[in-house]
Every structure is written in structure tokens, then in C-alpha cells.
Short mmCIF file of C-alpha atoms and ligand atoms in Angstrom, two decimals:
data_model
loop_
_atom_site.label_atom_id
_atom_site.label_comp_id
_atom_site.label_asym_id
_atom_site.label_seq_id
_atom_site.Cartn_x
_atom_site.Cartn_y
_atom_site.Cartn_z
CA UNK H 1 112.39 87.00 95.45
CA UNK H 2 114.43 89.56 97.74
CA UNK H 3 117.96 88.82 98.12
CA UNK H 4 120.02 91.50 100.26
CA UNK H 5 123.91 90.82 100.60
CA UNK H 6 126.38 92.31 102.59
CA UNK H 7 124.60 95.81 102.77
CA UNK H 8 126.19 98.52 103.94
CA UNK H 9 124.72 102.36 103.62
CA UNK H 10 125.53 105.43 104.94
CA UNK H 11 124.15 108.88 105.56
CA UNK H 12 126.67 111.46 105.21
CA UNK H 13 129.71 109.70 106.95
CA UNK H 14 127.50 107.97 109.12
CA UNK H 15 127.06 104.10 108.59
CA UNK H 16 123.73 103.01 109.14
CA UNK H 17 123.67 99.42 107.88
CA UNK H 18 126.69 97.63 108.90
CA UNK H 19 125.76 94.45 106.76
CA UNK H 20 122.41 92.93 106.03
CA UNK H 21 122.14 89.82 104.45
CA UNK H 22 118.34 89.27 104.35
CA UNK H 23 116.68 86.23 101.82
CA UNK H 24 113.00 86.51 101.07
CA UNK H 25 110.99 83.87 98.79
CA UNK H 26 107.70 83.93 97.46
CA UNK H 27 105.07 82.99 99.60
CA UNK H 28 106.87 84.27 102.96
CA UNK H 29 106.27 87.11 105.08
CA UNK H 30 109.10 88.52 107.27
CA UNK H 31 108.96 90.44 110.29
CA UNK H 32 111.77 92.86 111.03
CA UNK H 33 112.39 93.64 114.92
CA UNK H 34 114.30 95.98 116.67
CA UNK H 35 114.82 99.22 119.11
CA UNK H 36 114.82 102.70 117.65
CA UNK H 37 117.72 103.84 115.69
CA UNK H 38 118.38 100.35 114.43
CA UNK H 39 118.18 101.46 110.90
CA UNK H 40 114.74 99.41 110.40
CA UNK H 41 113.43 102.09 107.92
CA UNK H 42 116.73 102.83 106.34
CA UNK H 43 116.94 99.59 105.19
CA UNK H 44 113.26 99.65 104.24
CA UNK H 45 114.09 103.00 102.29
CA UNK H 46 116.85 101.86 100.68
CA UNK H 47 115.28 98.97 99.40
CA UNK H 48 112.25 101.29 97.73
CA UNK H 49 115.12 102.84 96.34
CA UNK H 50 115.76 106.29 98.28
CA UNK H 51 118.25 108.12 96.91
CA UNK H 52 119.22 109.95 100.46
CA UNK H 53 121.37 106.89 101.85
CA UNK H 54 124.51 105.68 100.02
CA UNK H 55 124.89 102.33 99.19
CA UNK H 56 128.52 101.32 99.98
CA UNK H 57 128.91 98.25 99.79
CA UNK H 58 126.80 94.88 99.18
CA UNK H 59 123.86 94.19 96.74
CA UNK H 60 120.09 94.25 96.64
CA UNK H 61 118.39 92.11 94.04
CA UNK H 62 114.41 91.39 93.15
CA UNK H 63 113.50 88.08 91.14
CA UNK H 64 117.50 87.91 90.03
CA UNK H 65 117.93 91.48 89.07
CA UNK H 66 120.11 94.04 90.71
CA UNK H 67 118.21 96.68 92.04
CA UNK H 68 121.01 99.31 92.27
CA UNK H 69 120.98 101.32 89.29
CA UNK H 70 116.96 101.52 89.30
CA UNK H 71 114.91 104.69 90.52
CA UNK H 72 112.39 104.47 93.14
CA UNK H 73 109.68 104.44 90.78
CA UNK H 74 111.07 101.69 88.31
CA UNK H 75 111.01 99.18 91.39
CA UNK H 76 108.02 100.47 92.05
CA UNK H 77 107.00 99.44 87.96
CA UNK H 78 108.70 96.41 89.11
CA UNK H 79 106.32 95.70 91.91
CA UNK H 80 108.38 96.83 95.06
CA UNK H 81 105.29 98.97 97.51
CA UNK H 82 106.93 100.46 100.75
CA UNK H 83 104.55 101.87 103.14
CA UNK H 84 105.90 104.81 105.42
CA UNK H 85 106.12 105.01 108.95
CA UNK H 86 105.12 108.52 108.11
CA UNK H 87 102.87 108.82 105.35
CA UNK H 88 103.15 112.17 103.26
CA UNK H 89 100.37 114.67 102.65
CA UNK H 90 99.21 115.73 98.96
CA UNK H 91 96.83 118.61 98.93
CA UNK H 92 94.41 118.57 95.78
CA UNK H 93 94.78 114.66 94.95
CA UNK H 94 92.35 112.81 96.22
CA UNK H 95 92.82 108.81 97.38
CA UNK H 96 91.05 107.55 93.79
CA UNK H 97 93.16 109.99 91.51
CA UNK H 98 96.12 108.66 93.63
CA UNK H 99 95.61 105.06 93.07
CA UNK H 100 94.47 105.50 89.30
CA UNK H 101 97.50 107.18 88.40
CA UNK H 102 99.90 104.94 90.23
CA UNK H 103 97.95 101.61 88.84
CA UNK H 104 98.30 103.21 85.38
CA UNK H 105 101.63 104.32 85.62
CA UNK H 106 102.59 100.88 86.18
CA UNK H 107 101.21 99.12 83.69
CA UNK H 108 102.01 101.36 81.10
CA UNK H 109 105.74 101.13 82.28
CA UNK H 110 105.31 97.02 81.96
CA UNK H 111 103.84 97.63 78.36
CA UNK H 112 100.28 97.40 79.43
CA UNK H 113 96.71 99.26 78.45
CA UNK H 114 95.55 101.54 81.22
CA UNK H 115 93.27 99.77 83.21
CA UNK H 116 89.48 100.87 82.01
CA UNK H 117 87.67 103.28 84.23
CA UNK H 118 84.58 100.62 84.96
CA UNK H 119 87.13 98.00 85.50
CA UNK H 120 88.62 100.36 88.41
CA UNK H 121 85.75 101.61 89.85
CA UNK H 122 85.05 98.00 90.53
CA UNK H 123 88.27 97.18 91.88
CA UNK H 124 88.30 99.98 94.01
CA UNK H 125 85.11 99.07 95.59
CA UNK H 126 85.92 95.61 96.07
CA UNK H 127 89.23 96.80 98.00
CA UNK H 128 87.62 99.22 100.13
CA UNK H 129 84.93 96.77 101.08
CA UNK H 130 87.81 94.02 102.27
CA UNK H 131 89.57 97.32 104.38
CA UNK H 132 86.19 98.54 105.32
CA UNK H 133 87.14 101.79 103.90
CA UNK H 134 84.33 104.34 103.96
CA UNK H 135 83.57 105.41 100.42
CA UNK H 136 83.52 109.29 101.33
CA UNK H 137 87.33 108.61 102.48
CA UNK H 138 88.10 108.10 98.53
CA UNK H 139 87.27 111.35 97.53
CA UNK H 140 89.85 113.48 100.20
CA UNK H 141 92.84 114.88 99.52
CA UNK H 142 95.38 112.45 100.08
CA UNK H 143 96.41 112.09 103.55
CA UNK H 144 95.24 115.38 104.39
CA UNK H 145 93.77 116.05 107.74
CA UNK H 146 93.68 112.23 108.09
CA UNK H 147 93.80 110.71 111.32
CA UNK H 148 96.96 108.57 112.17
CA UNK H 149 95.05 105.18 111.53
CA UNK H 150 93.35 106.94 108.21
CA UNK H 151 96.74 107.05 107.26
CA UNK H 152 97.75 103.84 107.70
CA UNK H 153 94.77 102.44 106.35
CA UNK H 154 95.08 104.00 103.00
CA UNK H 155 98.28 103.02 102.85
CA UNK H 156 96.94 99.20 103.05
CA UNK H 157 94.58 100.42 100.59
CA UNK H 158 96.96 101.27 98.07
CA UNK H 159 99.29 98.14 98.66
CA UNK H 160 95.46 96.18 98.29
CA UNK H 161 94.77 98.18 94.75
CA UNK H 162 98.82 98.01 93.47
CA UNK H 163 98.87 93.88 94.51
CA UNK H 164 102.84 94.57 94.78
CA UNK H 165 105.34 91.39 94.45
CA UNK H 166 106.67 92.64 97.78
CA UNK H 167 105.03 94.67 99.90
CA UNK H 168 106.89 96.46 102.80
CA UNK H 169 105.31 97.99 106.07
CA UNK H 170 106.99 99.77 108.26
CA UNK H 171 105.01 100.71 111.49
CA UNK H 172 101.48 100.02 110.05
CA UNK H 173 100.25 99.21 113.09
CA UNK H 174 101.24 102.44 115.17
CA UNK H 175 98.73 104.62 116.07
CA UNK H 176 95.92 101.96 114.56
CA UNK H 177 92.61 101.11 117.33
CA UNK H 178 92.39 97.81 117.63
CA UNK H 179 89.32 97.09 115.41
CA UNK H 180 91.66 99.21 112.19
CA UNK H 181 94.57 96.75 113.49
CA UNK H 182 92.33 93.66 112.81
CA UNK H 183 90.91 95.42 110.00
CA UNK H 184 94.51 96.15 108.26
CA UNK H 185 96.07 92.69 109.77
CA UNK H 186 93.15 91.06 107.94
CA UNK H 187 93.38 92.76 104.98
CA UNK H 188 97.28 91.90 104.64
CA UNK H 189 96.36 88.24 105.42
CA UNK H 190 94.07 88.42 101.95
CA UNK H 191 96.75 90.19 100.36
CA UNK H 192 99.09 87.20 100.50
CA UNK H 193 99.89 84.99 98.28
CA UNK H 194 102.42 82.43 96.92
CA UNK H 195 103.32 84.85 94.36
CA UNK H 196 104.02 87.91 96.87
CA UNK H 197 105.81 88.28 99.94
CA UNK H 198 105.84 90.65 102.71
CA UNK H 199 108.05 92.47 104.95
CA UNK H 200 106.57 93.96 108.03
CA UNK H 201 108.41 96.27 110.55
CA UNK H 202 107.03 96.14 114.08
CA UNK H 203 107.52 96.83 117.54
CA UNK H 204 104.76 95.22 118.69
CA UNK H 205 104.26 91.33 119.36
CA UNK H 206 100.70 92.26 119.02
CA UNK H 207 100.50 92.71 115.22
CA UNK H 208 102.23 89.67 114.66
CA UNK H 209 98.97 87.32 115.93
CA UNK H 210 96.93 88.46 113.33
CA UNK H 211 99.42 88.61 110.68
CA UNK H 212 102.15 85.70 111.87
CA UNK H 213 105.64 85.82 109.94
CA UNK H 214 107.25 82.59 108.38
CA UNK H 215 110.73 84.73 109.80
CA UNK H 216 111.47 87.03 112.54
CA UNK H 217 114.52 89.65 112.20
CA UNK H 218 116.66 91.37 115.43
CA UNK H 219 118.22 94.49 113.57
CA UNK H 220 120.13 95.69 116.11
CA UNK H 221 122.85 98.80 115.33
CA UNK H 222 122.60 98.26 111.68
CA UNK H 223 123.06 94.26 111.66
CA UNK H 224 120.47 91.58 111.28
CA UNK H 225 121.88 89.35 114.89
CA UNK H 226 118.89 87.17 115.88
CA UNK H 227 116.21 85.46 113.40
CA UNK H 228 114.01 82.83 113.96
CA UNK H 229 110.32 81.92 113.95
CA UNK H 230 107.02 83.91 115.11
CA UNK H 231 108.20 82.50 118.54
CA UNK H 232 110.98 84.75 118.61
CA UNK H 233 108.94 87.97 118.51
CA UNK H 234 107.42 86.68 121.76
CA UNK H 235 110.15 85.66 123.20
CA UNK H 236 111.36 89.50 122.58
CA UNK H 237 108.45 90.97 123.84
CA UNK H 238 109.46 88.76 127.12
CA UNK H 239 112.87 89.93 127.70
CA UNK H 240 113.45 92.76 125.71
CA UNK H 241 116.55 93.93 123.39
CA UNK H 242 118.83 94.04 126.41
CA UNK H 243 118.86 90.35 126.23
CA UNK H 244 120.04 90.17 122.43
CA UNK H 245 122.53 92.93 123.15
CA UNK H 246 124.36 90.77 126.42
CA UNK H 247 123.90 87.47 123.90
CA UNK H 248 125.66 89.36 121.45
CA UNK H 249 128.32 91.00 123.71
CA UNK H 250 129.36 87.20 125.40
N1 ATP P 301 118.50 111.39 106.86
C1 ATP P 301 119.17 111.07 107.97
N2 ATP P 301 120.10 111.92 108.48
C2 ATP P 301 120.80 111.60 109.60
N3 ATP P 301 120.64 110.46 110.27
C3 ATP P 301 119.75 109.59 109.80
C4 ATP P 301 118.98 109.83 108.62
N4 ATP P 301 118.17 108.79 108.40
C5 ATP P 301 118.41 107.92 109.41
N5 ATP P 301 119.37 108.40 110.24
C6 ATP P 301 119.86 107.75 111.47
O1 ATP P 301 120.02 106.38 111.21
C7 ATP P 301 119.64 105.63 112.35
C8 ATP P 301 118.61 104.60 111.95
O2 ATP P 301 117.37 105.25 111.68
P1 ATP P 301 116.07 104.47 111.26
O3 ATP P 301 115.00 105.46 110.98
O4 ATP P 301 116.41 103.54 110.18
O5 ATP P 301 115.74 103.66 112.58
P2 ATP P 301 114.54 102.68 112.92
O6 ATP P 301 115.13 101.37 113.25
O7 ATP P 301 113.51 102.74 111.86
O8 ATP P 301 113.95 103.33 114.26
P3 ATP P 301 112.45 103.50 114.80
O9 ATP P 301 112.12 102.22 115.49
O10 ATP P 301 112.58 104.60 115.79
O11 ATP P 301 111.55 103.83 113.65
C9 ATP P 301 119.18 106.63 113.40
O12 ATP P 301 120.23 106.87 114.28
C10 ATP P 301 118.85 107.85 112.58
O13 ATP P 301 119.02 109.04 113.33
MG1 MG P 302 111.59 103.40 111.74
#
């Protein structure tokens, strides 16, 4: 589904990515490790399409098709869903009007009818019943005077009402109580599917027994150096980056 080769970006003359070759099929979820500054979210930007970083060198391809020339929102249209570390705040659109629009938007850009208002009420009560979302929550402003786990709950929500082909999480769980990490862990667990596939960022071990990866990533300085299964994320949390970084200096 995901194919990344050879990526390298850059911010201004900085290089961020020094390389990533990452492979993800349908069905699989990945979890992508690492200390701060490892360019976790840049590569996680980059593949929603953010137009800060520059691409120079390597390619980035969904389902066989190059990714490179595409705005953020037509991978969007083409079922790519990042959710941000830090989720933005939109005065005066509230969490239904937010969904609608984005549900409609894409279907209109794959040729399809807007979905019918009864229809979506519907959905949008079954999804906030399987996130135990609070029906008053739906009508504030988006992200607005949310909490920090609000805001990484609604982002579950909308990855729950867009069902994207690949979803992609960076940091979900920080900031969540444990009962919203269950809640959201849970939630992504329904979410999959053999047609979708998910990439979750994490520093935490913890997130990974409720939701446990097929594949666990070391990015480390902008290079992908370690992966392996869900017992490599404990093994991490055991002996810590310093123990990738003297593997990889020897
Ligand atoms: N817009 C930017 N301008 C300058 N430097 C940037 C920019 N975006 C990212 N960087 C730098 O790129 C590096 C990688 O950042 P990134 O946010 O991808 O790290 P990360 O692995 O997600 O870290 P964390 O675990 O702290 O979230 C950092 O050194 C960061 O300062
Ligand atoms: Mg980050």
C-alpha cells in the first residue's frame, strides 16, 4: 500500500531524512520508534503531503501511484488521514460541520454523491458510541478549549468517520488518561482492517499492548536502523536508544 524509497527531505539546508525506505501492506500496522528530533513527524508530514519540507531525493508511492506531485488534500481524497502531534484549533466550526465537510469533500473528489444528512447523523452516532465520545463534544468549536486527550480523541474520531486507507498517528497517546488510551487503542483496533493499514508514532511501549504492530521502526537521526516485531518496542523500552546508537556506531 505505502512504499517509501530512498527518502531524503530537507528544511531549509537542513537534512532531516537521510533515507527512509519504509514498505507498508494492507492489513499491517507499523509502529515508528525513536528519540526526539529523529524526524518521526517530518516523515509523517511529508507523507500527508506538507509542502514545508523539500523532498530531495527518493519516492513516496500509495497503491502504485507516486505521491509527489499531489497536494495534501488530494492524498487526503485518496485516503491518506495524518493525525497531529499537535492538533490545530478552528474557532466557529464545530466537530460535526468538520467531519461533514471533510467526508463530503472526499467523495465528491472520488466522483461520489454527498453522503445524505440521515445517513450521517447515523454514522456519526455510531462512531462516537465506539470512542465513547460525549454527544455535547460534537457541537464545539473544533479543538477549541479542548483538553489535551479531547484533542486526541477527536482526532480518532475523525480517522473513525473518514475510514482512511492509511491512517497515521503521531503521538495519539500523549497526554491521554489511561481509560481515553484504552478507549482510543480500542477504537483503532475496530478501525483495522485488511483493507487499511496503520502507522502509529510512539514513545511509549505502553500503547503498543493495546494496539500491537505487525512492525516496529528505530528512526534514529533521520534513518530507519532497527525494525523488527512488537518485541522490539519492549526490548527498547528496556535499554533505551543508547543501545541502538553503540549497535550502530560498532
Ligand atoms: N519547520 C522546521 N524548521 C526547522 N527545523 C525543523 C522543522 N521541522 C522539523 N525540524 C527539525 O527536524 C528535526 C526532526 O523533527 P521532528 O519533529 O520530525 O522530530 P520527531 O522525531 O517527531 O521528535 P519528537 O519525538 O520530539 O516529536 C528536529 O531537529 C527539528 O528541529
Ligand atoms: Mg514528533
Amino acid at each position: 500500500m505505502l512504499s517509501i524509497k530512498n527518502l531524503h527531505a530537507s528544511i531549509g539546508d537542513k537534512e532531516i531524512l537521510k533515507g527512509i525506505n519504509l514498505e507498508v501492506k494492507a492489513g499491517e500496522i507499523h509502529a515508528i520508534m525513536g528519540p526526539n528530533g529523529a524526524g518521526k513527524s517530518t516523515l509523517a508530514s511529508i507523507i500527508a503531503g506538507n509542502e514545508n519540507y523539500e523532498v530531495t531525493e527518493g519516492a513516496i508511492s500509495l497503491d502504485g501511484e507516486d505521491l509527489s506531485e499531489l497536494a495534501p488534500e488530494e492524498r487526503a481524497h485518496k485516503g491518506v488521514f495524518l493525525s497531529f502531534q499537535y492538533p490545530v484549533e478552528i474557532p466557529g466550526v464545530s466537530v460535526t460541520n468538520f467531519i461533514r465537510t471533510a467526508i463530503n469533500e472526499t467523495r465528491k473528489a472520488n466522483g461520489q454523491e454527498e453522503m445524505h444528512a440521515n445517513e450521517m447523523l447515523k454514522v456519526i452516532r455510531e462512531k462516537s458510541e465506539l470512542l465513547e465520545i460525549d454527544r455535547k463534544f460534537l457541537s464545539r468549536s473544533l479543538n477549541e478549549g479542548f483538553s489535551g486527550g479531547e484533542k486526541k480523541r477527536n482526532e480518532i474520531f475523525q480517522m473513525a468517520m473518514l475510514e482512511p486507507k492509511l491512517a497515521i498517528l503521531d503521538e495519539t497517546d500523549s497526554g491521554l488518561d489511561i481509560d481515553a488510551l484504552r478507549i482510543v487503542a480500542n477504537g483503532v483496533n475496530k478501525l483495522k482492517s485488511d483493507k487499511n493499514a496503520i502507522v502509529v508514532i510512539t514513545h511509549y511501549q505502553r500503547l503498543l499492548d493495546y494496539i500491537v504492530p505487525d512492525f516496529v521502526h528505530v528512526l534514529l537521526n533521520g534513518k530507519i536502523v532497527k525494525s523488527g516485531d512488537a518485541s522490539l518496542a519492549l526490548e527498547l523500552e528496556e535499554k533505551g536508544y543508547d543501545w541502538i546508537k553503540q549497535e550502530q556506531e560498532a
